[in-house]
Amino acid sequence: MTLKNTPLHATHEALGAHFTDFGGWDMPLRYASELDEHRAVREAAGIFDLSHMGEIWVDGPDAARFLNTAFAGNFAVTAVGRAKYSLMLQEDGGIIDDLIVYRMGEERYLVVPNAGNAPVVSSELTARAEGFDVTLTDASADTALVAVQGPASVAVLTEVMADVEAMREMKYYSAIEANAAGIDVLLARTGYTGEDGFELYVTNDKAEALWSALMKTGEAHGITPCGLASRDSLRLEAGMPLYGNELSREVVPAQAGLGPVVSFKKEENFVGRSAVENAAAPERVLVGLKGLGRRAGRSGYDVVSEGEVVGTVTSGLPSPTLGYPIALAYVARDLAEPGTKLDIDLRGKPQPFEVVALPFYKRA
């Protein structure tokens, strides 16, 4: 299979990136040290290429009502300029994708699905749009996405934004039309690292110029190009689920702790509503596990209690920031209370862990 490249692929090659196949895309895994990249985001700033993500515009008088039937959230109450994390469900309540929806006008929204799910979400939206007065525009192939994450992200952006005050006044989960380094962008204060940061949507032909401008101005602030390896360790510390690990079509929102994302107050009968509303309490739920030893559990390892398998690890690693192993796992519901002692079976060698509240890491 031929992998797809983002508009920044040559830039990554010039920076010496190590690449990996991620959802059919040839993406940077790391440039030098993934640990250094992780620390750069926690202590200064990191820059990511997220151009593999999808971008689908929804316009029209029925846009809010349509999205309220297509997704689990309530977008009619989302203010213009704000964003909402949401879920696309199938009829039985299984999660097709987790995504972000930005409201950019009274009748204009931007849907941003995960890279590997973007074609499925686009197809599902088209099918679910029947009978609604909306226009769908899949701009995924023409749109690049660059993220700057970390405590120095505001300082980095300050040097390139045409309207610095507008950028500084942005709240978390908001977006504005802006100009950065002379380039028109959609600037969003969102991210997937647990740090303050921004995501800049730009047309493909301007992606390299935007990346170069951010790298140049960010040099004095310690900006570091970061790959998917550090993105994964950062999001795990922040307790954020990853589709394909924690989320799938076999998982319903309540299992993953995403029950509050589902709006039952809205009038619309969204896909999956009946199944989710009438579902029995899940047998297994997602929890955070803190290692009491030195070794880390990995995806697929068994979680054990008194010699019996009671769950499965979905993500795990030694936390670079916290200094001990952390993991996300689905475990029996009666063992999900913080403080519960469990083991992870590391290839026949049980290692002690403790259930803890999420997130593992929260910025000050």
CSV table of C-alpha atoms in Angstrom, one decimal:
chain,number,residue,atom,x,y,z
A,1,MET,CA,0.0,0.0,0.0
A,2,THR,CA,1.3,3.4,-0.9
A,3,LEU,CA,1.2,5.7,2.1
A,4,LYS,CA,-0.1,9.2,1.9
A,5,ASN,CA,2.2,12.2,2.6
A,6,THR,CA,1.3,15.5,4.2
A,7,PRO,CA,2.4,18.8,2.6
A,8,LEU,CA,5.2,18.9,5.2
A,9,HIS,CA,6.7,15.5,4.4
A,10,ALA,CA,9.8,17.0,2.7
A,11,THR,CA,10.3,19.3,5.7
A,12,HIS,CA,10.2,16.3,8.1
A,13,GLU,CA,12.7,14.5,5.9
A,14,ALA,CA,15.1,17.5,6.0
A,15,LEU,CA,14.8,17.5,9.8
A,16,GLY,CA,15.8,13.8,9.9
A,17,ALA,CA,12.4,12.4,11.0
A,18,HIS,CA,11.9,8.7,11.6
A,19,PHE,CA,8.6,7.8,10.0
A,20,THR,CA,5.8,5.4,10.7
A,21,ASP,CA,2.6,4.2,9.1
A,22,PHE,CA,-0.3,5.9,11.0
A,23,GLY,CA,-3.7,5.2,9.5
A,24,GLY,CA,-2.3,5.0,6.0
A,25,TRP,CA,-0.2,8.2,6.4
A,26,ASP,CA,3.6,8.3,6.4
A,27,MET,CA,4.0,10.4,9.6
A,28,PRO,CA,6.9,11.5,11.7
A,29,LEU,CA,7.3,9.1,14.7
A,30,ARG,CA,10.2,11.1,16.2
A,31,TYR,CA,13.0,13.3,15.0
A,32,ALA,CA,15.8,12.5,17.5
A,33,SER,CA,14.7,11.7,21.1
A,34,GLU,CA,11.0,11.2,21.8
A,35,LEU,CA,11.8,11.8,25.5
A,36,ASP,CA,13.3,15.2,24.6
A,37,GLU,CA,10.3,16.0,22.4
A,38,HIS,CA,7.9,15.1,25.3
A,39,ARG,CA,9.8,17.3,27.7
A,40,ALA,CA,9.9,20.2,25.3
A,41,VAL,CA,6.1,20.3,25.2
A,42,ARG,CA,5.9,20.1,29.0
A,43,GLU,CA,8.6,22.7,29.6
A,44,ALA,CA,8.7,25.0,26.5
A,45,ALA,CA,6.9,24.3,23.2
A,46,GLY,CA,6.6,21.6,20.6
A,47,ILE,CA,5.4,21.8,17.0
A,48,PHE,CA,3.4,19.0,15.4
A,49,ASP,CA,2.2,18.2,11.9
A,50,LEU,CA,-1.4,17.0,12.2
A,51,SER,CA,-2.3,17.4,8.5
A,52,HIS,CA,-3.5,13.8,8.4
A,53,MET,CA,-6.6,14.8,10.4
A,54,GLY,CA,-9.9,15.3,8.5
A,55,GLU,CA,-11.7,18.7,7.9
A,56,ILE,CA,-15.3,18.6,6.9
A,57,TRP,CA,-17.3,21.9,6.6
A,58,VAL,CA,-21.1,21.9,7.3
A,59,ASP,CA,-23.0,24.9,6.0
A,60,GLY,CA,-26.7,25.7,5.8
A,61,PRO,CA,-29.9,26.7,7.7
A,62,ASP,CA,-30.2,23.2,9.1
A,63,ALA,CA,-26.5,22.8,10.2
A,64,ALA,CA,-27.1,22.7,13.9
A,65,ARG,CA,-30.1,20.5,13.7
A,66,PHE,CA,-28.3,18.1,11.3
A,67,LEU,CA,-25.2,17.9,13.6
A,68,ASN,CA,-27.5,17.2,16.5
A,69,THR,CA,-28.8,14.1,14.7
A,70,ALA,CA,-25.4,13.0,13.4
A,71,PHE,CA,-23.4,13.3,16.7
A,72,ALA,CA,-24.0,12.8,20.4
A,73,GLY,CA,-23.5,16.5,21.4
A,74,ASN,CA,-25.7,19.5,21.3
A,75,PHE,CA,-24.3,22.0,18.8
A,76,ALA,CA,-27.4,24.3,18.7
A,77,VAL,CA,-26.2,25.7,22.1
A,78,THR,CA,-22.5,26.0,21.0
A,79,ALA,CA,-21.7,29.7,20.7
A,80,VAL,CA,-20.1,31.0,17.5
A,81,GLY,CA,-16.3,30.8,17.9
A,82,ARG,CA,-16.4,27.9,20.4
A,83,ALA,CA,-15.6,24.2,19.9
A,84,LYS,CA,-17.0,21.0,21.4
A,85,TYR,CA,-15.6,17.5,21.8
A,86,SER,CA,-18.1,14.9,20.6
A,87,LEU,CA,-18.8,11.4,19.4
A,88,MET,CA,-20.2,9.9,16.2
A,89,LEU,CA,-22.2,6.8,17.2
A,90,GLN,CA,-23.6,3.8,15.3
A,91,GLU,CA,-27.1,2.5,16.0
A,92,ASP,CA,-26.0,0.2,18.7
A,93,GLY,CA,-24.2,3.0,20.5
A,94,GLY,CA,-20.7,1.9,19.5
A,95,ILE,CA,-18.2,4.8,18.8
A,96,ILE,CA,-17.4,5.4,15.1
A,97,ASP,CA,-15.1,8.3,16.0
A,98,ASP,CA,-14.4,10.9,18.6
A,99,LEU,CA,-13.9,14.4,17.1
A,100,ILE,CA,-14.0,18.1,17.6
A,101,VAL,CA,-16.7,20.4,16.1
A,102,TYR,CA,-16.0,24.2,15.8
A,103,ARG,CA,-18.9,26.6,15.3
A,104,MET,CA,-17.5,29.3,12.9
A,105,GLY,CA,-20.9,31.0,12.1
A,106,GLU,CA,-24.6,30.8,12.8
A,107,GLU,CA,-24.9,28.3,10.0
A,108,ARG,CA,-21.3,27.2,9.6
A,109,TYR,CA,-19.4,24.4,11.4
A,110,LEU,CA,-16.1,22.6,11.0
A,111,VAL,CA,-15.9,18.9,11.9
A,112,VAL,CA,-12.4,17.5,12.6
A,113,PRO,CA,-12.4,13.7,12.7
A,114,ASN,CA,-9.4,11.4,13.4
A,115,ALA,CA,-7.1,10.7,10.4
A,116,GLY,CA,-8.0,7.0,10.0
A,117,ASN,CA,-11.7,7.7,10.5
A,118,ALA,CA,-12.0,10.8,8.3
A,119,PRO,CA,-13.3,8.9,5.2
A,120,VAL,CA,-15.9,7.0,7.3
A,121,VAL,CA,-17.1,10.1,9.1
A,122,SER,CA,-17.4,12.0,5.8
A,123,SER,CA,-19.4,9.1,4.3
A,124,GLU,CA,-21.6,8.8,7.4
A,125,LEU,CA,-22.3,12.5,7.4
A,126,THR,CA,-23.3,12.4,3.8
A,127,ALA,CA,-25.7,9.6,4.5
A,128,ARG,CA,-27.1,11.2,7.6
A,129,ALA,CA,-27.6,14.6,5.8
A,130,GLU,CA,-30.5,13.3,3.7
A,131,GLY,CA,-33.5,15.6,4.3
A,132,PHE,CA,-31.5,18.4,5.8
A,133,ASP,CA,-30.8,21.8,4.1
A,134,VAL,CA,-27.0,21.6,4.5
A,135,THR,CA,-24.0,21.5,2.3
A,136,LEU,CA,-21.0,19.3,3.2
A,137,THR,CA,-17.5,20.1,2.0
A,138,ASP,CA,-14.8,17.6,2.7
A,139,ALA,CA,-11.7,19.8,2.7
A,140,SER,CA,-9.4,17.2,4.2
A,141,ALA,CA,-7.3,16.8,1.0
A,142,ASP,CA,-6.7,20.5,0.8
A,143,THR,CA,-6.1,21.4,4.4
A,144,ALA,CA,-2.9,21.2,6.6
A,145,LEU,CA,-2.9,21.4,10.3
A,146,VAL,CA,0.1,22.6,12.5
A,147,ALA,CA,-0.1,22.5,16.3
A,148,VAL,CA,2.1,24.4,18.8
A,149,GLN,CA,1.7,23.1,22.3
A,150,GLY,CA,3.4,23.9,25.6
A,151,PRO,CA,3.7,26.7,28.1
A,152,ALA,CA,5.7,28.9,25.6
A,153,SER,CA,3.0,28.5,22.9
A,154,VAL,CA,1.6,32.0,23.6
A,155,ALA,CA,5.0,33.5,23.4
A,156,VAL,CA,5.7,31.8,20.1
A,157,LEU,CA,2.4,32.8,18.6
A,158,THR,CA,2.8,36.4,19.9
A,159,GLU,CA,5.6,36.9,17.4
A,160,VAL,CA,3.7,35.9,14.3
A,161,MET,CA,0.0,36.9,14.9
A,162,ALA,CA,-1.3,40.0,13.2
A,163,ASP,CA,-3.8,40.5,16.0
A,164,VAL,CA,-2.0,39.5,19.2
A,165,GLU,CA,-4.7,40.7,21.6
A,166,ALA,CA,-7.4,38.5,19.8
A,167,MET,CA,-5.1,35.5,20.2
A,168,ARG,CA,-4.4,36.2,23.9
A,169,GLU,CA,-8.1,36.6,24.7
A,170,MET,CA,-9.0,33.2,23.2
A,171,LYS,CA,-10.5,30.8,25.7
A,172,TYR,CA,-9.8,27.0,25.7
A,173,TYR,CA,-11.8,25.3,23.0
A,174,SER,CA,-12.4,28.4,20.9
A,175,ALA,CA,-11.4,29.4,17.3
A,176,ILE,CA,-11.0,32.5,15.2
A,177,GLU,CA,-10.1,33.5,11.7
A,178,ALA,CA,-6.7,35.0,12.0
A,179,ASN,CA,-3.4,35.9,10.2
A,180,ALA,CA,-0.1,34.3,11.2
A,181,ALA,CA,3.1,35.3,9.6
A,182,GLY,CA,1.1,36.9,6.8
A,183,ILE,CA,-0.8,33.7,6.2
A,184,ASP,CA,-4.6,33.3,6.7
A,185,VAL,CA,-5.3,30.6,9.2
A,186,LEU,CA,-8.1,29.3,11.4
A,187,LEU,CA,-6.6,29.5,14.8
A,188,ALA,CA,-7.9,27.2,17.5
A,189,ARG,CA,-7.0,27.0,21.1
A,190,THR,CA,-7.3,23.3,21.3
A,191,GLY,CA,-4.8,20.4,21.6
A,192,TYR,CA,-4.2,16.8,22.7
A,193,THR,CA,-1.2,17.1,25.1
A,194,GLY,CA,-2.6,18.4,28.3
A,195,GLU,CA,-0.8,21.8,27.8
A,196,ASP,CA,-2.0,25.2,26.7
A,197,GLY,CA,-1.6,25.4,22.9
A,198,PHE,CA,-2.9,26.2,19.5
A,199,GLU,CA,-3.8,24.4,16.3
A,200,LEU,CA,-3.5,26.3,13.0
A,201,TYR,CA,-5.5,25.2,10.0
A,202,VAL,CA,-4.1,26.4,6.7
A,203,THR,CA,-4.3,25.6,3.0
A,204,ASN,CA,-1.7,23.0,1.9
A,205,ASP,CA,0.2,25.5,-0.3
A,206,LYS,CA,0.9,27.6,2.8
A,207,ALA,CA,1.8,24.8,5.2
A,208,GLU,CA,5.6,24.9,4.8
A,209,ALA,CA,5.8,28.7,5.1
A,210,LEU,CA,3.7,28.6,8.3
A,211,TRP,CA,5.8,25.8,9.8
A,212,SER,CA,9.1,27.6,8.9
A,213,ALA,CA,7.8,30.9,10.4
A,214,LEU,CA,6.8,29.1,13.7
A,215,MET,CA,10.1,27.3,13.9
A,216,LYS,CA,12.0,30.5,13.3
A,217,THR,CA,10.2,32.6,15.9
A,218,GLY,CA,9.9,29.7,18.3
A,219,GLU,CA,13.7,29.0,18.3
A,220,ALA,CA,14.2,31.5,21.1
A,221,HIS,CA,11.5,29.8,23.1
A,222,GLY,CA,12.9,26.3,22.8
A,223,ILE,CA,10.4,25.1,20.2
A,224,THR,CA,11.0,21.5,19.1
A,225,PRO,CA,9.6,19.5,16.2
A,226,CYS,CA,7.6,16.5,17.7
A,227,GLY,CA,6.4,13.3,16.3
A,228,LEU,CA,3.6,10.8,17.1
A,229,ALA,CA,5.6,9.0,19.8
A,230,SER,CA,5.7,12.0,22.1
A,231,ARG,CA,2.1,13.0,21.1
A,232,ASP,CA,1.0,9.6,22.4
A,233,SER,CA,2.9,9.8,25.7
A,234,LEU,CA,1.6,13.3,26.3
A,235,ARG,CA,-2.0,12.5,25.6
A,236,LEU,CA,-1.7,9.4,27.9
A,237,GLU,CA,-0.4,11.5,30.8
A,238,ALA,CA,-3.3,13.8,30.2
A,239,GLY,CA,-5.7,10.9,30.3
A,240,MET,CA,-7.1,11.4,26.8
A,241,PRO,CA,-8.4,8.4,25.0
A,242,LEU,CA,-7.0,7.4,21.6
A,243,TYR,CA,-9.3,5.9,18.9
A,244,GLY,CA,-8.2,2.4,18.2
A,245,ASN,CA,-6.8,1.9,21.7
A,246,GLU,CA,-9.5,3.1,24.2
A,247,LEU,CA,-12.3,3.8,21.7
A,248,SER,CA,-13.8,1.6,19.0
A,249,ARG,CA,-17.1,0.5,17.6
A,250,GLU,CA,-17.3,-2.1,20.4
A,251,VAL,CA,-17.1,0.5,23.1
A,252,VAL,CA,-20.1,2.7,24.2
A,253,PRO,CA,-19.6,6.1,25.7
A,254,ALA,CA,-20.3,5.1,29.4
A,255,GLN,CA,-17.6,2.4,29.2
A,256,ALA,CA,-15.0,5.0,28.3
A,257,GLY,CA,-16.1,7.6,30.8
A,258,LEU,CA,-17.6,9.7,28.1
A,259,GLY,CA,-21.2,9.7,29.3
A,260,PRO,CA,-21.2,13.4,29.9
A,261,VAL,CA,-20.4,14.0,26.2
A,262,VAL,CA,-23.8,12.6,25.2
A,263,SER,CA,-26.7,15.1,25.4
A,264,PHE,CA,-30.1,13.7,26.1
A,265,LYS,CA,-31.6,17.1,26.6
A,266,LYS,CA,-31.6,18.1,23.0
A,267,GLU,CA,-34.8,17.5,20.9
A,268,GLU,CA,-33.1,15.6,18.1
A,269,ASN,CA,-33.1,11.8,18.0
A,270,PHE,CA,-29.4,11.3,17.2
A,271,VAL,CA,-28.1,8.0,15.8
A,272,GLY,CA,-27.4,5.6,18.7
A,273,ARG,CA,-29.6,7.5,21.2
A,274,SER,CA,-31.9,4.6,22.0
A,275,ALA,CA,-29.1,2.1,22.5
A,276,VAL,CA,-27.1,4.4,24.8
A,277,GLU,CA,-30.1,5.6,26.7
A,278,ASN,CA,-31.4,2.0,27.4
A,279,ALA,CA,-28.0,0.3,27.9
A,280,ALA,CA,-27.3,-1.6,31.0
A,281,ALA,CA,-24.4,-0.5,33.2
A,282,PRO,CA,-21.2,-1.7,31.4
A,283,GLU,CA,-19.4,-4.7,32.8
A,284,ARG,CA,-16.0,-3.1,32.3
A,285,VAL,CA,-15.1,0.6,32.5
A,286,LEU,CA,-12.0,2.6,31.6
A,287,VAL,CA,-9.7,3.5,34.5
A,288,GLY,CA,-6.3,4.9,35.1
A,289,LEU,CA,-3.6,2.7,36.7
A,290,LYS,CA,-0.6,4.0,38.5
A,291,GLY,CA,2.4,1.6,38.7
A,292,LEU,CA,3.7,0.9,42.2
A,293,GLY,CA,6.7,-0.9,40.7
A,294,ARG,CA,9.1,0.1,37.9
A,295,ARG,CA,7.9,-1.8,34.9
A,296,ALA,CA,5.1,-0.6,32.6
A,297,GLY,CA,2.2,-2.4,31.2
A,298,ARG,CA,1.5,-2.3,27.5
A,299,SER,CA,-1.6,-2.5,25.3
A,300,GLY,CA,-3.2,-5.9,25.4
A,301,TYR,CA,-1.7,-7.0,28.7
A,302,ASP,CA,-4.1,-8.6,31.2
A,303,VAL,CA,-5.2,-6.9,34.4
A,304,VAL,CA,-5.4,-9.4,37.2
A,305,SER,CA,-7.0,-9.4,40.7
A,306,GLU,CA,-6.3,-12.3,43.1
A,307,GLY,CA,-5.1,-14.5,40.2
A,308,GLU,CA,-8.2,-13.8,37.9
A,309,VAL,CA,-8.1,-11.8,34.8
A,310,VAL,CA,-10.4,-8.7,35.4
A,311,GLY,CA,-9.4,-6.4,32.5
A,312,THR,CA,-7.1,-5.4,29.7
A,313,VAL,CA,-4.6,-2.6,29.3
A,314,THR,CA,-5.3,-0.3,26.3
A,315,SER,CA,-2.4,2.0,26.6
A,316,GLY,CA,0.7,2.1,28.9
A,317,LEU,CA,4.2,3.4,29.4
A,318,PRO,CA,6.7,4.8,31.9
A,319,SER,CA,5.5,8.4,32.4
A,320,PRO,CA,8.3,10.8,31.4
A,321,THR,CA,6.9,13.6,33.5
A,322,LEU,CA,5.7,11.7,36.6
A,323,GLY,CA,8.5,9.2,36.8
A,324,TYR,CA,6.4,6.0,37.3
A,325,PRO,CA,4.4,3.7,35.0
A,326,ILE,CA,0.9,4.7,34.0
A,327,ALA,CA,-1.8,2.9,32.0
A,328,LEU,CA,-5.3,3.0,30.8
A,329,ALA,CA,-7.3,-0.2,31.1
A,330,TYR,CA,-10.8,-1.6,30.9
A,331,VAL,CA,-11.5,-3.4,34.2
A,332,ALA,CA,-14.5,-4.9,36.0
A,333,ARG,CA,-16.8,-2.1,37.2
A,334,ASP,CA,-16.6,-3.2,40.8
A,335,LEU,CA,-12.8,-2.8,40.7
A,336,ALA,CA,-12.8,0.7,39.3
A,337,GLU,CA,-12.7,2.7,42.5
A,338,PRO,CA,-9.6,4.8,43.0
A,339,GLY,CA,-7.3,3.1,45.5
A,340,THR,CA,-8.1,-0.4,44.3
A,341,LYS,CA,-5.0,-2.5,44.0
A,342,LEU,CA,-4.6,-4.6,40.9
A,343,ASP,CA,-1.8,-6.3,39.0
A,344,ILE,CA,-0.8,-6.1,35.3
A,345,ASP,CA,0.5,-9.4,34.0
A,346,LEU,CA,3.8,-8.6,32.3
A,347,ARG,CA,4.3,-11.8,30.4
A,348,GLY,CA,3.9,-14.0,33.5
A,349,LYS,CA,5.3,-11.6,36.0
A,350,PRO,CA,2.5,-9.7,37.9
A,351,GLN,CA,3.4,-6.0,38.6
A,352,PRO,CA,1.5,-4.0,41.2
A,353,PHE,CA,-0.7,-1.1,40.1
A,354,GLU,CA,-3.4,1.1,41.8
A,355,VAL,CA,-6.5,2.6,40.3
A,356,VAL,CA,-6.3,6.4,40.3
A,357,ALA,CA,-8.5,9.3,39.1
A,358,LEU,CA,-7.7,10.7,35.7
A,359,PRO,CA,-5.9,12.7,34.4
A,360,PHE,CA,-2.5,11.4,35.5
A,361,TYR,CA,-1.0,14.8,34.7
A,362,LYS,CA,-2.7,18.2,35.0
A,363,ARG,CA,-0.9,21.4,34.2
A,364,ALA,CA,-0.7,24.0,37.0
